[in-house]
């Protein structure tokens, strides 16, 4: 096992992103190739229908609720500004889409499922 720092490339094209609050050391990843980028958000939010629309809500699984709330805003502001593709562990199928900012809230715009990458 090799420890890595947040904000650093952990392998060619894969950069770790600090997303504290849900669990200690919680990390997301940006995977970039050419001009494309995918954000693997891990557990920044659980149920997007609730927590993207209400990013200031807390869930019992967030070890540090204040940090989790701050992380949701920071991460989704970044995803929306970059128009990055986001993959969410707890998102409904197809678990991939784009984040759109809606005032102080966000929404997931799912992409059409395609079996070919």
Short mmCIF file of C-alpha atoms in Angstrom, two decimals:
data_model
loop_
_atom_site.label_atom_id
_atom_site.label_comp_id
_atom_site.label_asym_id
_atom_site.label_seq_id
_atom_site.Cartn_x
_atom_site.Cartn_y
_atom_site.Cartn_z
CA UNK A 1 0.00 0.00 0.00
CA UNK A 2 1.25 3.45 -0.87
CA UNK A 3 -0.12 6.61 0.75
CA UNK A 4 -0.84 9.56 -1.48
CA UNK A 5 -1.64 13.21 -0.93
CA UNK A 6 -4.84 14.95 -1.99
CA UNK A 7 -4.50 17.15 -5.02
CA UNK A 8 -1.69 15.05 -6.48
CA UNK A 9 -1.56 12.72 -9.43
CA UNK A 10 -1.64 9.17 -8.03
CA UNK A 11 -1.17 7.53 -11.43
CA UNK A 12 -0.91 8.98 -14.93
CA UNK A 13 -4.15 10.90 -15.56
CA UNK A 14 -5.65 10.16 -12.12
CA UNK A 15 -5.68 12.93 -9.50
CA UNK A 16 -6.97 12.60 -5.93
CA UNK A 17 -9.46 15.17 -4.65
CA UNK A 18 -10.06 15.96 -0.97
CA UNK A 19 -13.73 15.37 -0.13
CA UNK A 20 -13.75 15.13 3.69
CA UNK A 21 -16.81 14.85 5.85
CA UNK A 22 -18.45 11.56 4.96
CA UNK A 23 -15.62 9.47 6.36
CA UNK A 24 -12.08 10.26 7.53
CA UNK A 25 -9.77 10.54 4.53
CA UNK A 26 -12.66 10.43 2.09
CA UNK A 27 -11.33 10.92 -1.45
CA UNK A 28 -12.74 11.42 -4.93
CA UNK A 29 -10.75 11.11 -8.14
CA UNK A 30 -10.49 13.01 -11.40
CA UNK A 31 -9.60 10.87 -14.37
CA UNK A 32 -8.42 12.87 -17.36
CA UNK A 33 -7.49 11.83 -20.87
CA UNK A 34 -7.00 14.31 -23.67
CA UNK A 35 -9.70 16.95 -23.25
CA UNK A 36 -12.07 14.68 -21.31
CA UNK A 37 -12.49 14.43 -17.56
CA UNK A 38 -14.56 12.16 -15.34
CA UNK A 39 -15.03 12.84 -11.63
CA UNK A 40 -15.48 9.72 -9.52
CA UNK A 41 -17.29 11.34 -6.61
CA UNK A 42 -17.36 8.31 -4.30
CA UNK A 43 -19.78 9.18 -1.46
CA UNK A 44 -19.84 12.98 -1.69
CA UNK A 45 -23.59 12.48 -1.59
CA UNK A 46 -25.73 9.44 -1.24
CA UNK A 47 -29.14 9.97 -2.81
CA UNK A 48 -28.80 12.73 -5.41
CA UNK A 49 -32.53 13.41 -5.43
CA UNK A 50 -32.17 14.53 -1.78
CA UNK A 51 -28.64 15.80 -1.28
CA UNK A 52 -27.99 17.49 -4.61
CA UNK A 53 -31.25 19.36 -4.21
CA UNK A 54 -30.54 19.95 -0.50
CA UNK A 55 -26.74 20.06 -0.11
CA UNK A 56 -27.01 21.49 3.41
CA UNK A 57 -28.85 18.44 4.73
CA UNK A 58 -26.88 15.95 6.82
CA UNK A 59 -27.08 12.19 6.92
CA UNK A 60 -26.23 9.98 9.90
CA UNK A 61 -23.38 8.40 7.89
CA UNK A 62 -21.50 11.71 7.64
CA UNK A 63 -18.81 11.55 10.33
CA UNK A 64 -18.31 15.33 10.16
CA UNK A 65 -21.61 16.82 8.92
CA UNK A 66 -20.29 20.40 8.58
CA UNK A 67 -17.31 19.27 6.50
CA UNK A 68 -19.57 17.03 4.38
CA UNK A 69 -21.88 19.98 3.68
CA UNK A 70 -18.94 22.22 2.73
CA UNK A 71 -17.50 19.45 0.55
CA UNK A 72 -20.79 18.98 -1.33
CA UNK A 73 -20.89 22.68 -2.27
CA UNK A 74 -17.21 22.82 -3.22
CA UNK A 75 -17.25 19.59 -5.25
CA UNK A 76 -20.51 20.27 -7.09
CA UNK A 77 -19.58 23.90 -7.79
CA UNK A 78 -16.40 22.57 -9.40
CA UNK A 79 -18.22 19.83 -11.34
CA UNK A 80 -20.83 22.29 -12.65
CA UNK A 81 -18.25 24.94 -13.60
CA UNK A 82 -16.09 22.39 -15.43
CA UNK A 83 -19.10 20.66 -17.00
CA UNK A 84 -17.36 17.46 -15.99
CA UNK A 85 -18.92 14.04 -16.21
CA UNK A 86 -19.62 12.72 -12.71
CA UNK A 87 -19.97 9.11 -11.59
CA UNK A 88 -21.72 8.54 -8.27
CA UNK A 89 -21.59 5.36 -6.22
CA UNK A 90 -25.19 5.76 -5.02
CA UNK A 91 -26.66 7.40 -8.11
CA UNK A 92 -29.49 5.57 -9.85
CA UNK A 93 -28.67 3.74 -13.09
CA UNK A 94 -26.81 4.70 -15.23
CA UNK A 95 -24.92 6.37 -12.32
CA UNK A 96 -23.32 8.96 -14.57
CA UNK A 97 -24.19 12.46 -15.63
CA UNK A 98 -23.43 16.14 -15.35
CA UNK A 99 -24.10 18.44 -12.42
CA UNK A 100 -26.05 21.61 -13.06
CA UNK A 101 -26.14 24.45 -10.52
CA UNK A 102 -29.61 25.72 -9.63
CA UNK A 103 -29.22 28.68 -7.24
CA UNK A 104 -27.79 27.18 -4.05
CA UNK A 105 -28.87 23.69 -5.12
CA UNK A 106 -27.75 21.26 -7.80
CA UNK A 107 -29.29 18.67 -10.05
CA UNK A 108 -27.96 15.62 -11.83
CA UNK A 109 -28.50 15.55 -15.57
CA UNK A 110 -28.07 11.84 -16.40
CA UNK A 111 -26.36 10.84 -19.62
CA UNK A 112 -27.88 8.20 -21.86
CA UNK A 113 -26.54 4.76 -21.05
CA UNK A 114 -24.17 3.36 -23.62
CA UNK A 115 -22.50 -0.05 -23.25
CA UNK A 116 -19.49 1.19 -25.24
CA UNK A 117 -16.98 3.48 -23.55
#
